[in-house]
PDB file of C-alpha atoms in Angstrom:
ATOM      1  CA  UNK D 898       0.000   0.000   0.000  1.00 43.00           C
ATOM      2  CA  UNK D 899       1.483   3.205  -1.372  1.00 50.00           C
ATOM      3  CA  UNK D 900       1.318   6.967   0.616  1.00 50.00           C
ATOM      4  CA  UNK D 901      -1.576   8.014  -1.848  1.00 53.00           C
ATOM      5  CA  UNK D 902      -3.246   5.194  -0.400  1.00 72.00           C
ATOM      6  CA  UNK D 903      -2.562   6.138   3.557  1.00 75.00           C
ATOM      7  CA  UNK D 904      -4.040   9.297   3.433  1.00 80.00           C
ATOM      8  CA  UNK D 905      -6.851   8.543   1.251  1.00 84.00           C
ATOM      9  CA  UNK D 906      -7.578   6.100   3.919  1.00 82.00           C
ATOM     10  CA  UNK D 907      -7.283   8.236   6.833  1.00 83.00           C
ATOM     11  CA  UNK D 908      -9.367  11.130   4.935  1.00 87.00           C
ATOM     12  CA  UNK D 909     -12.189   8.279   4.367  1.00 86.00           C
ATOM     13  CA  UNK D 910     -12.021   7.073   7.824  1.00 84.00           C
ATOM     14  CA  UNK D 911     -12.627  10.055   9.579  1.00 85.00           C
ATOM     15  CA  UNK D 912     -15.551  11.098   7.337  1.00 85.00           C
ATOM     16  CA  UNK D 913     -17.255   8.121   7.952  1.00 87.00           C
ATOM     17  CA  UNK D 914     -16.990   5.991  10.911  1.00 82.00           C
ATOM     18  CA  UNK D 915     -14.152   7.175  12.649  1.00 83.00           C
ATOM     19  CA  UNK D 916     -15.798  10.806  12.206  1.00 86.00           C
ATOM     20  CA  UNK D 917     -18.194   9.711  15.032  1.00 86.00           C
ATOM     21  CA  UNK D 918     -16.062   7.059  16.599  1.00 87.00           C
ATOM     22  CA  UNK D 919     -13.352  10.096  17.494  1.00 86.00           C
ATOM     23  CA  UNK D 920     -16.442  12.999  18.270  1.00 89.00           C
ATOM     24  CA  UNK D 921     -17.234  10.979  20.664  1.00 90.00           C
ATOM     25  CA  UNK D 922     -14.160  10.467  22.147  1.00 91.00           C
ATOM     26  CA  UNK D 923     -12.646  14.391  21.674  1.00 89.00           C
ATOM     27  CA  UNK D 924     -16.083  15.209  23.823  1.00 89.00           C
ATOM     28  CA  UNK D 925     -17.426  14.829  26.945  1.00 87.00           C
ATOM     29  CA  UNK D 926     -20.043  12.305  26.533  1.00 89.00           C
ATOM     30  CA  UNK D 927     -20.419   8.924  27.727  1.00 92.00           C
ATOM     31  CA  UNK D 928     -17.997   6.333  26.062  1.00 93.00           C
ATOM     32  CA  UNK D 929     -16.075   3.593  26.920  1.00 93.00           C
ATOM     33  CA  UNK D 930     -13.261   2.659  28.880  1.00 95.00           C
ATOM     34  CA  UNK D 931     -10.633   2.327  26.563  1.00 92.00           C
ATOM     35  CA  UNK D 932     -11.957   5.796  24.353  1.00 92.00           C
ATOM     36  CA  UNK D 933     -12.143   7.405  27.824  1.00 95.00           C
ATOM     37  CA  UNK D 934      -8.570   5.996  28.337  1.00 94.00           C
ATOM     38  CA  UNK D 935      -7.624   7.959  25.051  1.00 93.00           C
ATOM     39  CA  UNK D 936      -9.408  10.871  25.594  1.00 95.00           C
ATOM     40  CA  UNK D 937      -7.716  11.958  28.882  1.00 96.00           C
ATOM     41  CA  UNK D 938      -4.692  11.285  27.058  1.00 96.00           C
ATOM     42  CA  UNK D 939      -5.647  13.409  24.230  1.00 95.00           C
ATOM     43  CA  UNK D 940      -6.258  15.794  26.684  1.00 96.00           C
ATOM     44  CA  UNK D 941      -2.779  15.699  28.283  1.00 97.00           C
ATOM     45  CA  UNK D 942      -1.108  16.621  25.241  1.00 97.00           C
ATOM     46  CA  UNK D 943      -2.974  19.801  24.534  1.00 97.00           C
ATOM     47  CA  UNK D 944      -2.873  20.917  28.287  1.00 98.00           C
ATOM     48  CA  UNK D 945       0.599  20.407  27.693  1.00 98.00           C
ATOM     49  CA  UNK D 946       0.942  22.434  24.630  1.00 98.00           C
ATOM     50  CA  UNK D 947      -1.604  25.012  26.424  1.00 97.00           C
ATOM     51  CA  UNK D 948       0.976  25.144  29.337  1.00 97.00           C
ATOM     52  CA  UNK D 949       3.990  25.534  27.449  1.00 97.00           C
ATOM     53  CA  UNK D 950       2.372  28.265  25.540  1.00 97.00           C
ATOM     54  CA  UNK D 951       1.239  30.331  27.763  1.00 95.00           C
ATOM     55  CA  UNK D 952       4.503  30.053  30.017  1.00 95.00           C
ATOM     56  CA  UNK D 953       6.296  32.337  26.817  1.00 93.00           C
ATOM     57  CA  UNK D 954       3.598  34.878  27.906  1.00 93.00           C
ATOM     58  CA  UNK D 955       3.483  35.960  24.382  1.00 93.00           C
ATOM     59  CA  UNK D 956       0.194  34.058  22.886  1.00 95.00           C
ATOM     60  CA  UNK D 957      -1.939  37.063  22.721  1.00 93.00           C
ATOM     61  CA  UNK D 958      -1.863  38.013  18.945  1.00 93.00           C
ATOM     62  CA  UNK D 959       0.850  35.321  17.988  1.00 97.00           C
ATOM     63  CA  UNK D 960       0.044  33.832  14.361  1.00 98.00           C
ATOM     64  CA  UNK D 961      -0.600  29.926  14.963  1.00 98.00           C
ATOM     65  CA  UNK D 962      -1.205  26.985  12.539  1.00 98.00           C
ATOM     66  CA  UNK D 963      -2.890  23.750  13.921  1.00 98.00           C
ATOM     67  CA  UNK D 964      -1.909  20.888  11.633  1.00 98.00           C
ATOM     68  CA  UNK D 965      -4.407  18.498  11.729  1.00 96.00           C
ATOM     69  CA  UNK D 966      -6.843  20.451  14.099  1.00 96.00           C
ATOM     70  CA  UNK D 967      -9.459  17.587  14.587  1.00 94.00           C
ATOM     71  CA  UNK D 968     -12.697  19.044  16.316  1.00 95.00           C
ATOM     72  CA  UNK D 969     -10.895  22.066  17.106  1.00 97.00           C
ATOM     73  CA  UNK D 970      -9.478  20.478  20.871  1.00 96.00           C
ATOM     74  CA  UNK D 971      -6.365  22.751  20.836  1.00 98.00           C
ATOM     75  CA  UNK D 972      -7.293  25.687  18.260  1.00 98.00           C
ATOM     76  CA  UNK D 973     -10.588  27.248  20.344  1.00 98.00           C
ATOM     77  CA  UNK D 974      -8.429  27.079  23.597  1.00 97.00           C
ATOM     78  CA  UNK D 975      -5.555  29.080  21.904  1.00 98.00           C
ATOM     79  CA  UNK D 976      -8.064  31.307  20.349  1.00 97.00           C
ATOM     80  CA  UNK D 977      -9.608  32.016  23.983  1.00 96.00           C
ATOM     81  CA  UNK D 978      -6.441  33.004  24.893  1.00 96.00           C
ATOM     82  CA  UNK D 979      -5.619  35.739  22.064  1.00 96.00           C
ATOM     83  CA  UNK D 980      -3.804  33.678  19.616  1.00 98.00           C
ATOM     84  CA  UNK D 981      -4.749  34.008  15.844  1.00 98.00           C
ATOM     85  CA  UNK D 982      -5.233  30.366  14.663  1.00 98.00           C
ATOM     86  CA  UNK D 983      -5.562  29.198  11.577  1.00 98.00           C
ATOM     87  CA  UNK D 984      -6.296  25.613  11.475  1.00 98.00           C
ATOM     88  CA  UNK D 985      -7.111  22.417   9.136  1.00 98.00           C
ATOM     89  CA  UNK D 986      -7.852  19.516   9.150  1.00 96.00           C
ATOM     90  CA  UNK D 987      -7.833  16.482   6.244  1.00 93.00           C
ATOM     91  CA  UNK D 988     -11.571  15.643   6.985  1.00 94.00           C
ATOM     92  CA  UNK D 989     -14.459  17.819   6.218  1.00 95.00           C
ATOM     93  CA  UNK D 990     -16.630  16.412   9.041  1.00 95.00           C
ATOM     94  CA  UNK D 991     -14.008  16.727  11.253  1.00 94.00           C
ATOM     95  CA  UNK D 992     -13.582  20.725  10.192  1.00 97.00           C
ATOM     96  CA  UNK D 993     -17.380  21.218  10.368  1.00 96.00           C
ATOM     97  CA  UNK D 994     -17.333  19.486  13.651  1.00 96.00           C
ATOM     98  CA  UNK D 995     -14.924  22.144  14.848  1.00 97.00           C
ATOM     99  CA  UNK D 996     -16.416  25.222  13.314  1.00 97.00           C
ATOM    100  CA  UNK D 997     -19.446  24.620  15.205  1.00 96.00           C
ATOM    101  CA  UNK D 998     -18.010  23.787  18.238  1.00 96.00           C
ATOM    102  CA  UNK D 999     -16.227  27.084  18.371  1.00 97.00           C
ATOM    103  CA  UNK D1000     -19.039  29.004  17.200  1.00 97.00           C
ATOM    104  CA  UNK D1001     -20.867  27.310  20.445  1.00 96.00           C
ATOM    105  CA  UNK D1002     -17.330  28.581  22.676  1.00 96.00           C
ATOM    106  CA  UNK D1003     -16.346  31.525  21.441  1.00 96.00           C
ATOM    107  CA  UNK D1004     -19.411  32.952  20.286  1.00 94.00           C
ATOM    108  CA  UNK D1005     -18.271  33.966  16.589  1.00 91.00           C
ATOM    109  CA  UNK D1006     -16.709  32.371  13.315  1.00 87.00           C
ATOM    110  CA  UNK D1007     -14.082  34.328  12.635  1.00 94.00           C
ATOM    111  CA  UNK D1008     -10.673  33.040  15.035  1.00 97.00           C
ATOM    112  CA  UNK D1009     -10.117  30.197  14.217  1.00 98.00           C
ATOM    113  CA  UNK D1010     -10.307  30.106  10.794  1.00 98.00           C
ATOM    114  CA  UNK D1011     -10.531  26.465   9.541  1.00 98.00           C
ATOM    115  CA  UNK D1012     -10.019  24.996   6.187  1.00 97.00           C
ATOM    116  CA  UNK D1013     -10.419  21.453   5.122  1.00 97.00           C
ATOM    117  CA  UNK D1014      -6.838  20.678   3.454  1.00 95.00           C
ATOM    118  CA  UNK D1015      -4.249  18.032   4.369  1.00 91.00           C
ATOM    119  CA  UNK D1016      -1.210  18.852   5.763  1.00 91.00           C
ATOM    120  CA  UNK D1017       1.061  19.116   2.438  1.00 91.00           C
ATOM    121  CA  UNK D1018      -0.892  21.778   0.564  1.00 94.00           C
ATOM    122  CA  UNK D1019      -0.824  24.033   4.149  1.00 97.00           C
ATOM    123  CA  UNK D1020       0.362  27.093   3.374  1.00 97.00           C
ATOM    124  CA  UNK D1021       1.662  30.884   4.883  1.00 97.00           C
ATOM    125  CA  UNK D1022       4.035  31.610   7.273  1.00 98.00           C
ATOM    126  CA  UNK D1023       2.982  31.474  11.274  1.00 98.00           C
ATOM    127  CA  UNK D1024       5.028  32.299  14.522  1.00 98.00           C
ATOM    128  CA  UNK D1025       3.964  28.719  15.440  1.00 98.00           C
ATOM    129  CA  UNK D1026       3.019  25.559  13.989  1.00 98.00           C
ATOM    130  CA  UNK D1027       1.490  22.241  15.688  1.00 98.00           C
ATOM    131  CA  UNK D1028       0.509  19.137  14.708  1.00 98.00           C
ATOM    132  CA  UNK D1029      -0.824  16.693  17.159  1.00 97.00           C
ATOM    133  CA  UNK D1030      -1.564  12.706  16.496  1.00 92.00           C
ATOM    134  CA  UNK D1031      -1.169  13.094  13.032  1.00 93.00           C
ATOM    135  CA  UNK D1032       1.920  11.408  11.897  1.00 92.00           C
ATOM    136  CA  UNK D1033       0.996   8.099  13.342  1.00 90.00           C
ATOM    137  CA  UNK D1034      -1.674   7.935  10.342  1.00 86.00           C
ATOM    138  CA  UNK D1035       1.745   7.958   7.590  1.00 85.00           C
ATOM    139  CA  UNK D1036       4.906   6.089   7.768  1.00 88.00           C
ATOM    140  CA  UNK D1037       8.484   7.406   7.797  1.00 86.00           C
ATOM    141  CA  UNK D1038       9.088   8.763   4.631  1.00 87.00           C
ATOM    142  CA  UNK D1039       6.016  10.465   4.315  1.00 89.00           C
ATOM    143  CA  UNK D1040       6.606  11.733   7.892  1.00 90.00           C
ATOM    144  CA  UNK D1041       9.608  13.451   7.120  1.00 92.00           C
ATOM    145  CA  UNK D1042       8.603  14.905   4.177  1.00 93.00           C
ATOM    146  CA  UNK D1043       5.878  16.414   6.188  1.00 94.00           C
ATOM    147  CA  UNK D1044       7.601  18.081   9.634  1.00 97.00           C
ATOM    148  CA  UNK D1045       9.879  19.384   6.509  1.00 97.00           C
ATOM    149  CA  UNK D1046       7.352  20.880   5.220  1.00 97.00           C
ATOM    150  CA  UNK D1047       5.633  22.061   8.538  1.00 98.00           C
ATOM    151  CA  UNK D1048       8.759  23.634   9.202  1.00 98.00           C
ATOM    152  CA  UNK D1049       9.264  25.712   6.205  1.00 98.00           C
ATOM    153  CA  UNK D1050       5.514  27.350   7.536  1.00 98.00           C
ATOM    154  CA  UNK D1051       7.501  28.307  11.017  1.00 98.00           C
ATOM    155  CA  UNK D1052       8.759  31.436  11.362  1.00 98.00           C
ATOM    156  CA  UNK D1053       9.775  30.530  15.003  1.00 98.00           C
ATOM    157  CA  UNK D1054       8.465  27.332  16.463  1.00 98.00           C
ATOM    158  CA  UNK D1055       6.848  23.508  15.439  1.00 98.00           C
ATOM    159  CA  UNK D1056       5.274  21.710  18.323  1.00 98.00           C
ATOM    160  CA  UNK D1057       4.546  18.339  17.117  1.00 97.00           C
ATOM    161  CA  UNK D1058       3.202  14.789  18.728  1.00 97.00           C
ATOM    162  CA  UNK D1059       4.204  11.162  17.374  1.00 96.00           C
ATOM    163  CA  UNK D1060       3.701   7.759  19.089  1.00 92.00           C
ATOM    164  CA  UNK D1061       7.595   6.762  19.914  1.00 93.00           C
ATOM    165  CA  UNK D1062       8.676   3.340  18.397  1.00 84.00           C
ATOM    166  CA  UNK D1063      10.397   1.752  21.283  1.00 64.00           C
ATOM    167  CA  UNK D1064      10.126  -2.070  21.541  1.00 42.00           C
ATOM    168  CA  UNK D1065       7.485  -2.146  24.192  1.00 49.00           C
ATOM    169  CA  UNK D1066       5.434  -0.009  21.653  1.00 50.00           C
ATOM    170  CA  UNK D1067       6.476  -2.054  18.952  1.00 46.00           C
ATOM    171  CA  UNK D1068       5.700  -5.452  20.650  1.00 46.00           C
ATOM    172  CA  UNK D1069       1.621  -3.934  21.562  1.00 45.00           C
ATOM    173  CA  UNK D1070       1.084  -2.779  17.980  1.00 47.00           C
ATOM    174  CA  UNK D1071       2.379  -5.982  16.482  1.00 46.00           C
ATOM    175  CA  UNK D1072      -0.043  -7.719  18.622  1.00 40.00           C
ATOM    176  CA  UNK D1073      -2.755  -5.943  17.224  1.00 46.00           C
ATOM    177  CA  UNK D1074      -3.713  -3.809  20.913  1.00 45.00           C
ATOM    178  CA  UNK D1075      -2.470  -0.263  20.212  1.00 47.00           C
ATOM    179  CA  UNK D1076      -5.777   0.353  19.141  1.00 47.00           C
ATOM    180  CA  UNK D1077      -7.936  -2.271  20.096  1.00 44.00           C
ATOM    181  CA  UNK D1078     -11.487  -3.412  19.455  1.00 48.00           C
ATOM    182  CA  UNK D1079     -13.953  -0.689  18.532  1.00 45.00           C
ATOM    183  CA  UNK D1080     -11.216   1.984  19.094  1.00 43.00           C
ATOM    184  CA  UNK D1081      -9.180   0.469  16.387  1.00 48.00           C
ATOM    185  CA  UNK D1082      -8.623   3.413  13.621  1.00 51.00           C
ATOM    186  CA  UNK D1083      -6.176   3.475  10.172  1.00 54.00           C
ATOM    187  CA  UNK D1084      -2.403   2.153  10.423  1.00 72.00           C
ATOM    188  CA  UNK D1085      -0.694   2.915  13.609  1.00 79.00           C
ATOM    189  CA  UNK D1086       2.980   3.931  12.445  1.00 89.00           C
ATOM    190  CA  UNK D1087       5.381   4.519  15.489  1.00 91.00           C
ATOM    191  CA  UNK D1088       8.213   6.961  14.499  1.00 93.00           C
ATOM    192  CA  UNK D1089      11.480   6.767  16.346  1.00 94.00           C
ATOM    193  CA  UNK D1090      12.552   9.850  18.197  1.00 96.00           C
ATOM    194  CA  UNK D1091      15.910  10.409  17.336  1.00 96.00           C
ATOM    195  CA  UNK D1092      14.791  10.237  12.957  1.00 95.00           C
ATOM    196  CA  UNK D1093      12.239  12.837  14.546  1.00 97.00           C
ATOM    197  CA  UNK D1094      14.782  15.111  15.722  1.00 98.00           C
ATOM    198  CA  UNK D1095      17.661  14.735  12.886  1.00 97.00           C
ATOM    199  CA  UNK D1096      14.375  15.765  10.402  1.00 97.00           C
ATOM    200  CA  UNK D1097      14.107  18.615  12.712  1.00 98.00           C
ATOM    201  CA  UNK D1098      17.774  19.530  13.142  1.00 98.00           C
ATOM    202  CA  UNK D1099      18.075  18.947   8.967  1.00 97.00           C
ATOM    203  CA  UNK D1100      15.467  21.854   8.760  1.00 98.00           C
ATOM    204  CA  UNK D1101      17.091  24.339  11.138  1.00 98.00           C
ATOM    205  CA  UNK D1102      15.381  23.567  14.385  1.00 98.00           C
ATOM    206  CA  UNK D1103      16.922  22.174  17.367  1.00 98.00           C
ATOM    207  CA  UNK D1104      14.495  20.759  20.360  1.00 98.00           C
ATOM    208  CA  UNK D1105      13.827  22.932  23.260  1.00 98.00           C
ATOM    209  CA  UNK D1106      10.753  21.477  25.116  1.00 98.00           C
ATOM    210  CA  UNK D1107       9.707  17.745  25.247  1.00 98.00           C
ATOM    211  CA  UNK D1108       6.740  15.409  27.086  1.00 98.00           C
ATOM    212  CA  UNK D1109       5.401  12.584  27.211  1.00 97.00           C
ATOM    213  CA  UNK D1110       1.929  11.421  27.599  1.00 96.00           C
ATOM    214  CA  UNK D1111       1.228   8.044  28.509  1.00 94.00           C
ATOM    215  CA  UNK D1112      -1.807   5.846  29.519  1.00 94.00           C
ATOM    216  CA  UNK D1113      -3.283   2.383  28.711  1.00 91.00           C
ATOM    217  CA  UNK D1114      -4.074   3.098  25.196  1.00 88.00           C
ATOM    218  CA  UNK D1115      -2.747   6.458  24.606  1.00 92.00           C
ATOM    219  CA  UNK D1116       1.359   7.025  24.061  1.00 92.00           C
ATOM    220  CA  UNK D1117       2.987  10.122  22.802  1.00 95.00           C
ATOM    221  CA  UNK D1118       5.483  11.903  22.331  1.00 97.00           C
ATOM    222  CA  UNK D1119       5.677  15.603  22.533  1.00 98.00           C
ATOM    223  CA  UNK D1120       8.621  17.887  21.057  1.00 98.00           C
ATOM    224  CA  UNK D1121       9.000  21.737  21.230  1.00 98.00           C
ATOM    225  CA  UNK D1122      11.723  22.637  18.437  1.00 98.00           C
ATOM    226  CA  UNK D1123      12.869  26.040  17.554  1.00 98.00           C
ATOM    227  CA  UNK D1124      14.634  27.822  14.774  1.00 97.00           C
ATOM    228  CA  UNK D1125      18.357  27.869  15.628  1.00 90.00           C
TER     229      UNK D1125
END
């Protein structure tokens, strides 16, 4: 199965039955233990970003693109705060999902703005980028040719989130429980840190911040790089 393939698999996935598999779980209603499992992890990683964020005590008016926003989990929060977001997201359900969401929040449509695109045709130039629990959808080539581009949209910073291939990791996905049962989505591709960080380094940014957020069914891996 070719790249083409991947993400035309991941963009029909989540508008169709992963679209209300993962509203579900990026709400707050009722689901079950192993989606509640991933949703407080989920949740970690944005706090995290949230934290780190507003630690700079610069996000009021700061120009920020959120790669593969979802339902809008980490954009409305930064908008809250001041930021100017632009985000998009692969799926239009998941985009319309968003937009309504932060109409219901913030109480207009203007910030964020939100686009349904996928995360190679992103384009601009933004103080910050993110991209959260996207790259374990596309495998390592495809990966790198993606944080390359992400960083070429960074005029200062890329936050971005991968599921670390460590053998542990390795071992649970071969086994078919990284994302088991009804939770199960598209490929799970683990990316190895240190390829993460030499992609990074190759493109001018060297890490600053890093996390990690992990539960039952939920493992990532968080890295704050900046330009050097």
């Amino acid at each position: 199965m070719n790249v083409t393939d991947d993400k035309t698999i991941v963009k029909d996935y989540f508008n169709s039955t992963g679209f209300d598999r993962w509203r579900r779980i990026y709400g707050d209603g009722e689901v079950n233990k192993v989606q509640l499992d991933i949703r407080n992890g989920h949740q970690q990683t944005v706090d995290t970003v949230i934290s780190w964020l507003t630690a700079d005590n610069n996000l009021a008016g700061m120009t920020i693109c959120d790669a593969g926003c979802g339902v809008g989990s980490l954009s409305i929060p930064l908008a809250q705060a001041g930021a100017s977001v632009y985000a998009s997201d692969i799926s239009d359900k998941m985009v319309e999902e968003a937009k309504e969401r932060a109409l219901n929040t913030l109480g207009q449509g203007e910030n964020p703005t939100f686009a349904v695109q996928d995360l190679e045709t992103i384009s601009g130039s933004y103080h910050t980028v993110i991209c959260l629990d996207v790259l374990i959808h596309y495998p390592q080539d495809k990966a790198a040719e993606m944080i390359s581009h992400l960083c070429s949209l960074s005029q200062s910073r890329l936050i971005l989130s991968f599921a670390p291939k460590t053998f542990a990791l390795s071992i649970l996905k071969k086994i078919g429980s990284f994302f088991p049962g009804p939770s199960k989505a598209t490929r799970a591709y683990l990316h190895r840190e240190a390829d993460v960080v030499k992609i990074l380094e190759n493109n001018g940014f060297s890490v600053q911040r890093q996390s990690m957020t992990k539960t039952s069914f939920y493992f990532s891996r968080l890295l704050e790089a900046k330009r050097s």
